[in-house]
mmCIF file of C-alpha atoms in Angstrom:
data_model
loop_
_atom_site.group_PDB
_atom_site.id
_atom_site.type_symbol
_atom_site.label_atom_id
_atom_site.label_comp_id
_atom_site.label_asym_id
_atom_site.label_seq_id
_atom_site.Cartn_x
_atom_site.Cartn_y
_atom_site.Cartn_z
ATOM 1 C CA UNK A 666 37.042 -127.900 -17.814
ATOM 2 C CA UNK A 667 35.986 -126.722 -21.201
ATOM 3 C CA UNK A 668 36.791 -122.696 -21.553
ATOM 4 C CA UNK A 669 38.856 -123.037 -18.906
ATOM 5 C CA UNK A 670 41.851 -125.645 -20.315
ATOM 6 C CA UNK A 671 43.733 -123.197 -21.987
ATOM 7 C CA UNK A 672 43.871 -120.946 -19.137
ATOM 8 C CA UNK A 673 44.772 -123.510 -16.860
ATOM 9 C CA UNK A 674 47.657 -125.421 -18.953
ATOM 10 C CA UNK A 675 49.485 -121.968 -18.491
ATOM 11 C CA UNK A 676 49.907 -122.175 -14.721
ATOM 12 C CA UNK A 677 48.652 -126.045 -13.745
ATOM 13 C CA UNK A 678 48.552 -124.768 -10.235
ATOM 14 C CA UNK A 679 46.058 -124.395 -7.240
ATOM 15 C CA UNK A 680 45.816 -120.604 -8.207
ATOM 16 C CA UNK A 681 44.960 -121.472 -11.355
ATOM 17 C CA UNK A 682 41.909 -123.502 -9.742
ATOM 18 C CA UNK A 683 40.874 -120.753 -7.565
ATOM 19 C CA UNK A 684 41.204 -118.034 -10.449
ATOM 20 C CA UNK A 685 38.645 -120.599 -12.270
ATOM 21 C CA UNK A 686 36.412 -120.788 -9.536
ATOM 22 C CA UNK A 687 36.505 -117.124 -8.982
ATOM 23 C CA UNK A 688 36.582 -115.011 -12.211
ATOM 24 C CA UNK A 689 35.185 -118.160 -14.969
ATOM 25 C CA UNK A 690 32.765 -119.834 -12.696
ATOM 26 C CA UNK A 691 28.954 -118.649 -13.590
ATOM 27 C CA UNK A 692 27.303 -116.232 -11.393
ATOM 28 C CA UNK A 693 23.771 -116.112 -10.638
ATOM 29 C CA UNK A 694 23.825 -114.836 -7.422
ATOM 30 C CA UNK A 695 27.109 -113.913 -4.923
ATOM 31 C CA UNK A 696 27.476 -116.171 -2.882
ATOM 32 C CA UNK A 697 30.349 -117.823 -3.923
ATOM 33 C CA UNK A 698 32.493 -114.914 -3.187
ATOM 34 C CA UNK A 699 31.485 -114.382 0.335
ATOM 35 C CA UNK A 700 32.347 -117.788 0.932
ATOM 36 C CA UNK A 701 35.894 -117.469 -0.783
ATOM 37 C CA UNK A 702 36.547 -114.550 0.725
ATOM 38 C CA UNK A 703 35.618 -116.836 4.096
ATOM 39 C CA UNK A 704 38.180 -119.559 2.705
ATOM 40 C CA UNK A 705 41.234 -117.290 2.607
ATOM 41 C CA UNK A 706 39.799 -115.450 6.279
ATOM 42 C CA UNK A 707 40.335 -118.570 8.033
ATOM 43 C CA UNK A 708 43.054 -119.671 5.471
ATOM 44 C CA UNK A 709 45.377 -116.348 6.543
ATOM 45 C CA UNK A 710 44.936 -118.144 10.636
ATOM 46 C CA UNK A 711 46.051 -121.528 9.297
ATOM 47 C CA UNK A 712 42.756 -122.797 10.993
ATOM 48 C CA UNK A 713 42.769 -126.501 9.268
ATOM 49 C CA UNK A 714 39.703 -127.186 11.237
ATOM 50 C CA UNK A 715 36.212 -124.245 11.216
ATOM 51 C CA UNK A 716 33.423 -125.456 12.911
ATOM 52 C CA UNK A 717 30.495 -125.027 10.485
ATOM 53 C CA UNK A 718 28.582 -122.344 12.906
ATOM 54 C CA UNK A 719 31.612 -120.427 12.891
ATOM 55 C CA UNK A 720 32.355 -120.463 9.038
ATOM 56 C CA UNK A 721 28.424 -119.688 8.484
ATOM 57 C CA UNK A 722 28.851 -116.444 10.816
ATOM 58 C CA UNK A 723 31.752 -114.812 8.426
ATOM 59 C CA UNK A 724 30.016 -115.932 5.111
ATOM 60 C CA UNK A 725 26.917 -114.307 6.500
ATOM 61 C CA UNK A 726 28.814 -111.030 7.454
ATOM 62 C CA UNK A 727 30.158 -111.035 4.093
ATOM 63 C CA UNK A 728 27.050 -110.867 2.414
ATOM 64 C CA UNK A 729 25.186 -108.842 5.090
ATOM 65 C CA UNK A 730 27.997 -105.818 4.546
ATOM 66 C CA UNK A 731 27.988 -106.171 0.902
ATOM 67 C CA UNK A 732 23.803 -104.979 0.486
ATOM 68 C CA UNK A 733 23.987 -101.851 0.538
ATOM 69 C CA UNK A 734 26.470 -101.714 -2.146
ATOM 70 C CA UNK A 735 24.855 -103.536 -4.961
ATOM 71 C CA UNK A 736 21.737 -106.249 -5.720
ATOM 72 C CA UNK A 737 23.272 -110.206 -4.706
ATOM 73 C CA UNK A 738 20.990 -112.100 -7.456
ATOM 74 C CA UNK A 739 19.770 -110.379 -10.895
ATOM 75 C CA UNK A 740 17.198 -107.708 -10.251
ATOM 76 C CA UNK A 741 14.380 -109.676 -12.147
ATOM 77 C CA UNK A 742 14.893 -112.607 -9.667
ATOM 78 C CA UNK A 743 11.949 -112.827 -7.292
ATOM 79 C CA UNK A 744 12.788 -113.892 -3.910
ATOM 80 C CA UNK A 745 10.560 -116.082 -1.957
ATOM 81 C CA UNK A 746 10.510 -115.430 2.048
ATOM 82 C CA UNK A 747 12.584 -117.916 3.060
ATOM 83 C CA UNK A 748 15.045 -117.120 0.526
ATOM 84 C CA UNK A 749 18.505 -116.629 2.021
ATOM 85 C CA UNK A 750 18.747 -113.407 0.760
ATOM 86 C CA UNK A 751 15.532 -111.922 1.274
ATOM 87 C CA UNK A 752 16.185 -113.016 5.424
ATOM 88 C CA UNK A 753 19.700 -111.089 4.979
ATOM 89 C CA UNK A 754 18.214 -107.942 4.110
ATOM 90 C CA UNK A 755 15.762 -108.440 6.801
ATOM 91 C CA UNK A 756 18.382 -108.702 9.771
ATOM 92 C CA UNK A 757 21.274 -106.953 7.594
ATOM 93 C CA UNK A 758 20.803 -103.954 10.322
ATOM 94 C CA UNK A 759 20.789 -105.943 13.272
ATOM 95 C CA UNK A 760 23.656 -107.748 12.263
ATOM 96 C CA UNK A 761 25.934 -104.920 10.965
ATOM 97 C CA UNK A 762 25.226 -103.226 14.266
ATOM 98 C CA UNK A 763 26.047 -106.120 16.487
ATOM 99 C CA UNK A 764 28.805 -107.278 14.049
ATOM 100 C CA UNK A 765 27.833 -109.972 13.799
ATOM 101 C CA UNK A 766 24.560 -112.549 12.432
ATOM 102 C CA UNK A 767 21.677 -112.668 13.960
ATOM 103 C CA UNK A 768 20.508 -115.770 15.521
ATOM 104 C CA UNK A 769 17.411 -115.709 12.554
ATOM 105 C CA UNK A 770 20.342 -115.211 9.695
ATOM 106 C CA UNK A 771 22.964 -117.613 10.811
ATOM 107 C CA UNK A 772 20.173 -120.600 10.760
ATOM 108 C CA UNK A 773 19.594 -119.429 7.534
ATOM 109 C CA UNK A 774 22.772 -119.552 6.353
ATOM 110 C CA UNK A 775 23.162 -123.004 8.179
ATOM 111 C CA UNK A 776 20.487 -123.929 6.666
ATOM 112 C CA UNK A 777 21.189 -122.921 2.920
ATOM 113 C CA UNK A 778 24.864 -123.234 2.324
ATOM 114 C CA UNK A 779 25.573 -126.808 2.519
ATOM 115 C CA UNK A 780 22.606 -127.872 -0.641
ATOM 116 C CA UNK A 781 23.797 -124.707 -2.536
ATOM 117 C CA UNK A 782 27.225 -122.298 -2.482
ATOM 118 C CA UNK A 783 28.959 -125.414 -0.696
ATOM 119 C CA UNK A 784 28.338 -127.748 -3.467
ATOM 120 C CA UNK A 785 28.810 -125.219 -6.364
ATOM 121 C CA UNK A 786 31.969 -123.344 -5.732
ATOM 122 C CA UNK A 787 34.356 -126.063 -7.434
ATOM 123 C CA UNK A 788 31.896 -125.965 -10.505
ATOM 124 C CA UNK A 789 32.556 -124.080 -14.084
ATOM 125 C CA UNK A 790 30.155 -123.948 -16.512
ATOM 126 C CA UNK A 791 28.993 -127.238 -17.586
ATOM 127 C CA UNK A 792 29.550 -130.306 -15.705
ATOM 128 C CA UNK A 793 32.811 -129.090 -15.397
ATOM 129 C CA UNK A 794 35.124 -128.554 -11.852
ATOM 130 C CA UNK A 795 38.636 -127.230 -11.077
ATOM 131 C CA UNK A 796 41.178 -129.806 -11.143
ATOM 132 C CA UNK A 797 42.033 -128.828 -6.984
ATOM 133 C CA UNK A 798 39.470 -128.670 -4.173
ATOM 134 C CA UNK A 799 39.670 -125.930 -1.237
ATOM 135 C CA UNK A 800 37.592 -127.366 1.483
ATOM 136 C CA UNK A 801 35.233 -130.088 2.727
ATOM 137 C CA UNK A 802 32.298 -130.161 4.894
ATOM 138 C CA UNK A 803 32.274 -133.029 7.343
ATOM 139 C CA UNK A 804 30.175 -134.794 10.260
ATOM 140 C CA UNK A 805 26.239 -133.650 10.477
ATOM 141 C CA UNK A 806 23.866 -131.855 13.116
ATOM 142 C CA UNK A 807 26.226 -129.654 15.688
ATOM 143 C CA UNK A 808 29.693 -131.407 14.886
ATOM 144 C CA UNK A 809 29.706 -130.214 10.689
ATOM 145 C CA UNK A 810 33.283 -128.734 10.446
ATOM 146 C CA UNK A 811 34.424 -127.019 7.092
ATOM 147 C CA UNK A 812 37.812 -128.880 6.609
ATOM 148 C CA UNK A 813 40.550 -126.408 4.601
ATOM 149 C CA UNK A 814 42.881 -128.338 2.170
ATOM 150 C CA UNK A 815 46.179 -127.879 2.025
ATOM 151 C CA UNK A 816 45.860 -125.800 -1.435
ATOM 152 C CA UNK A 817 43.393 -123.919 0.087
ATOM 153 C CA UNK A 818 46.017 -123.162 3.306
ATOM 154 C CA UNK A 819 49.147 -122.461 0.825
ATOM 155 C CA UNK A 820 47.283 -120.247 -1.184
ATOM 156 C CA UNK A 821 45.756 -118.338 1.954
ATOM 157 C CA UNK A 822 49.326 -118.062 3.379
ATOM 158 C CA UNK A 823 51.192 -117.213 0.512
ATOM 159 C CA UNK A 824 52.506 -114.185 -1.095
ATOM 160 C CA UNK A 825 49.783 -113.797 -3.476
ATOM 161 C CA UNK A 826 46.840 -114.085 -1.424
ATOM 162 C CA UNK A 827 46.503 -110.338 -0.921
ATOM 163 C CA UNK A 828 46.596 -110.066 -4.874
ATOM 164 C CA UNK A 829 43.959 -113.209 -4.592
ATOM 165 C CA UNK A 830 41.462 -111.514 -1.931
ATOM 166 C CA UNK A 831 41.518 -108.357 -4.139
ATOM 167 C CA UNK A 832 40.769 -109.677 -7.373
ATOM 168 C CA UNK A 833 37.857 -111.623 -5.430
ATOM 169 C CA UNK A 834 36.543 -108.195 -4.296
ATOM 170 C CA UNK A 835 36.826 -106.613 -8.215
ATOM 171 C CA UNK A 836 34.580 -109.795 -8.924
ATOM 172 C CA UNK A 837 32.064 -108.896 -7.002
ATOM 173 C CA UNK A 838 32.032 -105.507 -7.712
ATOM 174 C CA UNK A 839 31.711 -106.488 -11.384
ATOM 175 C CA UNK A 840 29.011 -109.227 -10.814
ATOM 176 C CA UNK A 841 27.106 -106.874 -8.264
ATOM 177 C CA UNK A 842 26.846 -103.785 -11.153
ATOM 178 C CA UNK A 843 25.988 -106.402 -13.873
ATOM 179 C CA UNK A 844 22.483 -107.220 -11.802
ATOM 180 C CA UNK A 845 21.884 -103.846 -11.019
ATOM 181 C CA UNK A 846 19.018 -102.694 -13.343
ATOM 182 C CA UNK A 847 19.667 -100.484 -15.915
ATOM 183 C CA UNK A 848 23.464 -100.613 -15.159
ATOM 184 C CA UNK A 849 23.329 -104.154 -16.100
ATOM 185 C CA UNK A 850 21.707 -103.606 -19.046
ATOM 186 C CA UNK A 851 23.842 -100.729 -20.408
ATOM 187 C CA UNK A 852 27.240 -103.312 -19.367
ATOM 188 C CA UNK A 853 25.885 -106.014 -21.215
ATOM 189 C CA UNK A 854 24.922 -103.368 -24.218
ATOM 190 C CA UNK A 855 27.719 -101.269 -24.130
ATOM 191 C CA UNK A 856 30.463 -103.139 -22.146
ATOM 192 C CA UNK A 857 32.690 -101.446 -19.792
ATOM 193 C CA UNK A 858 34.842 -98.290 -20.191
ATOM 194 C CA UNK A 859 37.964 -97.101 -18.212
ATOM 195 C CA UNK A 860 38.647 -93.740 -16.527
ATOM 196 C CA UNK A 861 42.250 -92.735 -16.631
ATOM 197 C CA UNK A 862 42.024 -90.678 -13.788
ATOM 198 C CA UNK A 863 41.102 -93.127 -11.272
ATOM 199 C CA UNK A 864 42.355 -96.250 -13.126
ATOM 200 C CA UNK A 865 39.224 -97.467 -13.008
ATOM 201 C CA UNK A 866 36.573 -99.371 -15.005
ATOM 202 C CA UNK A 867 33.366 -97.660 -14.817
ATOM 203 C CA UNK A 868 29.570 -98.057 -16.778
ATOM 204 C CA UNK A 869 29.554 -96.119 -19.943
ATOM 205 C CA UNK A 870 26.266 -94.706 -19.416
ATOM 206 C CA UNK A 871 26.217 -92.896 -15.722
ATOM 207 C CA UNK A 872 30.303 -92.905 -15.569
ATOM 208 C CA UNK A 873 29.449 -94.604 -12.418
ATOM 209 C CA UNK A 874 33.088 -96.732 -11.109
ATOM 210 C CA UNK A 875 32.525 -100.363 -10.874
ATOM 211 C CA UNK A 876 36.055 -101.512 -9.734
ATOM 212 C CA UNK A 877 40.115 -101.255 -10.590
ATOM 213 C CA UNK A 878 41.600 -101.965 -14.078
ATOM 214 C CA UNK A 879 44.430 -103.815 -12.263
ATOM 215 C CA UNK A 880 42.149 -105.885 -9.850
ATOM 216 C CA UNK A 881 39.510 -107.176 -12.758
ATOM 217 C CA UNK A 882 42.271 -108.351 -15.042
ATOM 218 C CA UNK A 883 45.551 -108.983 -13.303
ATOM 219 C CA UNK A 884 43.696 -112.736 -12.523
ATOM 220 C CA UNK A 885 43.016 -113.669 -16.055
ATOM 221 C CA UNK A 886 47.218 -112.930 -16.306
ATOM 222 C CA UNK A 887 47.986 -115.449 -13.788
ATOM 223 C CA UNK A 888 48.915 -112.377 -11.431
ATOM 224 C CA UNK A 889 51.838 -111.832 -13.768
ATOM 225 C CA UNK A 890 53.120 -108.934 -15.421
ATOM 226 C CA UNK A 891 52.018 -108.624 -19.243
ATOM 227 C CA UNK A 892 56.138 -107.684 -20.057
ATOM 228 C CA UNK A 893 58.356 -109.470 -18.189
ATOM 229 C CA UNK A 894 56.176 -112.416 -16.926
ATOM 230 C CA UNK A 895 57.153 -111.957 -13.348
ATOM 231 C CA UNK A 896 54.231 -111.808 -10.204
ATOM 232 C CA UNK A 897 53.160 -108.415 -9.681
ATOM 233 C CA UNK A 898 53.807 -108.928 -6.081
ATOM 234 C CA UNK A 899 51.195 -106.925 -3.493
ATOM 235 C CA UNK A 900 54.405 -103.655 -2.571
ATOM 236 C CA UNK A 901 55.413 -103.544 -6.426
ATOM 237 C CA UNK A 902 54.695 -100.289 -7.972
ATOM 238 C CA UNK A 903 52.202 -101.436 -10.873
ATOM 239 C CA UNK A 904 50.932 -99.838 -13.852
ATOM 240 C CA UNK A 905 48.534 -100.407 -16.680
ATOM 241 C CA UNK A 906 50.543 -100.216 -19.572
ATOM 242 C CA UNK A 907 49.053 -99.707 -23.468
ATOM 243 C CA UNK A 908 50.412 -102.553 -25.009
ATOM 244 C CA UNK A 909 50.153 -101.044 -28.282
ATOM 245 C CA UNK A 910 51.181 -97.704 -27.436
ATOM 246 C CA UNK A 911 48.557 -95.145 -27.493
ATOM 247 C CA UNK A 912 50.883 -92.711 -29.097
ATOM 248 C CA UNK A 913 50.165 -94.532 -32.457
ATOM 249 C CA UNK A 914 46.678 -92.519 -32.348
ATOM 250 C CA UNK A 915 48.588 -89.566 -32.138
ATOM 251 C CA UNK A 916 51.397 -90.161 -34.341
ATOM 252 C CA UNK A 917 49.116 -91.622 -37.347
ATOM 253 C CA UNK A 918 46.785 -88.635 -36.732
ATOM 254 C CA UNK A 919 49.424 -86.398 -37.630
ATOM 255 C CA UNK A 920 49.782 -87.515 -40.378
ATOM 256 C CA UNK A 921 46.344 -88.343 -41.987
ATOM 257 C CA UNK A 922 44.321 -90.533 -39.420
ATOM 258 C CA UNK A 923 44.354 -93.563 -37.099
ATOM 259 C CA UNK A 924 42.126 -96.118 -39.005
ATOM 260 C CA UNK A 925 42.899 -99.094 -36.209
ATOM 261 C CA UNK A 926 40.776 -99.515 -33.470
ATOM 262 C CA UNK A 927 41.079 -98.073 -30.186
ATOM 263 C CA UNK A 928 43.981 -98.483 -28.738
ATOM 264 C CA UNK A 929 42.699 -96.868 -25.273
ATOM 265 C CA UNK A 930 40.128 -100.015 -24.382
ATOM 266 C CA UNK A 931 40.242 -102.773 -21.940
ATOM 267 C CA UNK A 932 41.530 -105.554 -24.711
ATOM 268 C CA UNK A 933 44.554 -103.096 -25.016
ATOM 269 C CA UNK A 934 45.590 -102.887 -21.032
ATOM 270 C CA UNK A 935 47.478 -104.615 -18.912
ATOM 271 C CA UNK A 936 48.644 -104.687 -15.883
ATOM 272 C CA UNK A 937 52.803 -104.861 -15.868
ATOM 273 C CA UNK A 938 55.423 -103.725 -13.004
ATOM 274 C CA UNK A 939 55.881 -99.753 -13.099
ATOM 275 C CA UNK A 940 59.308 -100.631 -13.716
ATOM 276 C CA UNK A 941 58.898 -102.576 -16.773
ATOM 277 C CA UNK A 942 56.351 -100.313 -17.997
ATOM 278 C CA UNK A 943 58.884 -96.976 -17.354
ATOM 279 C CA UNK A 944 61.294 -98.957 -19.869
ATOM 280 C CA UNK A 945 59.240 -99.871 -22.552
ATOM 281 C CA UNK A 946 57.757 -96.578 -23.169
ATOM 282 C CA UNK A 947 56.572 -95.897 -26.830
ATOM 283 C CA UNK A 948 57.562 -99.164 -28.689
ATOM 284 C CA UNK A 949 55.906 -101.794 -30.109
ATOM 285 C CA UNK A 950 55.215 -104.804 -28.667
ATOM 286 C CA UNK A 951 56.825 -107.913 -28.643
ATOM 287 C CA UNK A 952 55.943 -111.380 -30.125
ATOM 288 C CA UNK A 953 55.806 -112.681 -26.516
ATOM 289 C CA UNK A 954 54.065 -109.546 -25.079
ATOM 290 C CA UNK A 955 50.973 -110.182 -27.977
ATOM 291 C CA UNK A 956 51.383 -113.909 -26.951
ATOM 292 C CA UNK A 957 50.542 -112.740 -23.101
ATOM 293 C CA UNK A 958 47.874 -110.038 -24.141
ATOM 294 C CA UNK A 959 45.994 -113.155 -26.578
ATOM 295 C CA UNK A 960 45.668 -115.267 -23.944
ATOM 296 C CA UNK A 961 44.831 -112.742 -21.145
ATOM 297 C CA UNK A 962 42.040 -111.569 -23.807
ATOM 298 C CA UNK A 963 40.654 -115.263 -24.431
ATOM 299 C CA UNK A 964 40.787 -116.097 -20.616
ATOM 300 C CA UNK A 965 38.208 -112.680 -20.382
ATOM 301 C CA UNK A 966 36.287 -113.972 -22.824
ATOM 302 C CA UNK A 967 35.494 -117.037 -20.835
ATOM 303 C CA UNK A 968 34.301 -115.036 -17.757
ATOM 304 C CA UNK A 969 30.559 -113.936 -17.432
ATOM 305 C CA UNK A 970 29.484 -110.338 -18.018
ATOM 306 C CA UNK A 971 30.309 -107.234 -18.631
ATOM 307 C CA UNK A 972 34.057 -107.970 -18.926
ATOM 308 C CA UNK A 973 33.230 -110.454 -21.626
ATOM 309 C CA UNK A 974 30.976 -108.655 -23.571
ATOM 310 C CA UNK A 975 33.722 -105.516 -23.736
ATOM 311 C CA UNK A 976 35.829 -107.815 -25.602
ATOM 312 C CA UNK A 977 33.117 -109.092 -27.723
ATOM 313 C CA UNK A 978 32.345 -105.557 -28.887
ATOM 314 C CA UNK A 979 35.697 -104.877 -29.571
ATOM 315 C CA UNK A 980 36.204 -108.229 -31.896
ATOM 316 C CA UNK A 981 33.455 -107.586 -33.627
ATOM 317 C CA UNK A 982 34.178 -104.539 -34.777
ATOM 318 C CA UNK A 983 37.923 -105.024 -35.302
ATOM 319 C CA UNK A 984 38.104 -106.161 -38.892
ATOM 320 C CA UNK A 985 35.654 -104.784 -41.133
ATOM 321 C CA UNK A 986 34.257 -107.102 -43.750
ATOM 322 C CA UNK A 987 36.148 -110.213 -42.292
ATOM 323 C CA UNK A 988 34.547 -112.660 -40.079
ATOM 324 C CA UNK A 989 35.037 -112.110 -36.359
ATOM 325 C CA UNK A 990 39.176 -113.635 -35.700
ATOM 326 C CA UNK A 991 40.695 -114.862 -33.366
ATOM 327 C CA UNK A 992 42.480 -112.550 -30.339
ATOM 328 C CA UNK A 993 45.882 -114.078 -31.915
ATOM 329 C CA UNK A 994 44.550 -113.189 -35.673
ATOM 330 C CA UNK A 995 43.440 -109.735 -34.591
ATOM 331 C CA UNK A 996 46.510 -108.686 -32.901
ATOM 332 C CA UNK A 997 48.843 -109.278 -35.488
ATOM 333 C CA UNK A 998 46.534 -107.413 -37.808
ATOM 334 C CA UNK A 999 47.287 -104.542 -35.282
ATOM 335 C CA UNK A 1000 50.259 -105.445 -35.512
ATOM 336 C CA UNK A 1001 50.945 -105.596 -39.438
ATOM 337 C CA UNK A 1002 49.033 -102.054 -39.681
ATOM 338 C CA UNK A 1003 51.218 -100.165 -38.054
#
């Protein structure tokens, strides 16, 4: 499991495997989230059983809708005719009119997902999987079925899998701007930055918003709040809290200048509860809070671009003169300067 060990001794859980898959698995095209985001569909019905024609129909939809948003595959890729994407462009119309595939797509999707998406989604990096499995295809010809697992089925049903569904979508989001030409290149370049106003992370070169602070990171915390460690549940009021507060600009500036980095970037926030956020207020973090915020950091690290490469940036930079540290090294230098 490589990259992934750390993050997944912290919560040795299903969601743990899914968070893998979703956010640390490697992306060259998007498949694999339409067909999570088909997992938990039929997952929320507590349908044990999908026949295959039926699954293939909502994967296809999910790709079909998500077009006109943002490239699938990397913008250099050349697709060949028969590639499944290149025929979901082709009948993308159709089949957003009719809601639902055309007769040409589904076969293609048929066709496609079993010798790709179907055998890849369990797969990190490497020759690496997730220590749980979410579903099974079974029988041949007409009779395939996609068979849930139970993990798959708690996770679907449970309290988190709105939380679950919308990280998925920030994914995407993320993966679909880092193909885009010229946005990709500036993300990879540049990394990400975040716009107070909307709480959002957005491309540092056109300002253009890519997705949600809280829904790109809140996965690599295990769905938990940064402070008090408890799940940001789906009706909590949440914030994105400056775990070093950003005051410290402000207060050092006053009285010379703020020589630490800055304290307004994505290594920096978190999501917490508004609650817990409305209480700690100005202060200082604590040991356990830079514990939560070094391992949140590393688990980004592990995930493709641009929310990787942000951090990179930022760790580079951090200590002048010194070798690149560690997240745990580099935080307590914040900490000891101020």
């Amino acid at each position: 499991m490589s990259g992934g060990r750390d993050f997944y001794a912290q919560d040795a859980s299903a969601r743990a495997s899914w968070r893998l898959a979703v956010l640390m698995g490697a992306n060259s095209r998007t498949y694999k989230f339409a067909l999570g985001q088909a997992l938990l569909e039929f997952g929320q019905r507590g349908q044990e059983a999908v026949p295959f024609g039926e699954f293939a129909s909502i994967y296809s939809m999910g790709i079909v809708r998500r077009l006109s948003r943002g490239p699938q595959a990397p913008q250099a890729v050349e697709l060949g005719a028969k590639d499944f994407l290149t025929v979901a462009a082709q009948e993308s119309a159709a089949s957003v009119e009719a809601d639902r595939p055309t007769e040409r797509l589904l076969t293609a999707a048929v066709r496609s997902m079993p010798v790709m998406v179907m055998q890849k989604f369990h797969n990190l990096r490497g020759d690496s999987a997730v220590p749980h499995t979410f579903y099974e295809l079974t029988g041949i010809g007409r009779n395939r079925v996609v068979r849930l697992t139970p993990d798959l089925l708690r996770l679907a049903l449970s309290g988190q899998a709105e939380g679950l569904a919308g990280e998925l979508g920030a994914r995407w989001s993320i993966v679909e701007s880092s193909f885009a030409a010229g946005v990709g290149r500036s993300l990879v370049q540049e990394g990400i930055a975040v716009d107070w106003d909307s709480l959002t992370i957005t491309d540092k070169r056109r300002r253009r918003s890519v997705t949600g602070v809280v829904e790109a990171t809140v996965g690599f915390q295990h769905g938990r709040c940064l402070i008090c460690s408890d799940v940001l549940a789906s009706d909590d009021a949440i914030a994105v809290d400056h775990v070093f507060p950003f005051s410290l600009m402000h207060r050092f500036a006053s009285i010379g200048s703020w020589h630490g980095p800055d304290l307004d970037t994505l290594w920096n926030l978190a999501p917490t509860h508004a609650a817990c956020n409305g209480v700690k207020s100005d202060r200082l973090p604590t040991p356990a809070e830079l514990a939560h915020l070094a391992a949140r950091n590393e688990a980004i690290m592990q995930s493709p671009h641009p929310l990787r490469r942000t951090l990179q940036l930022s760790l580079s930079s951090a200590l002048p003169g010194r070798r690149t540290p560690s997240w745990r090294e580099f935080l307590g230098a914040v900490q000891m300067a101020v």
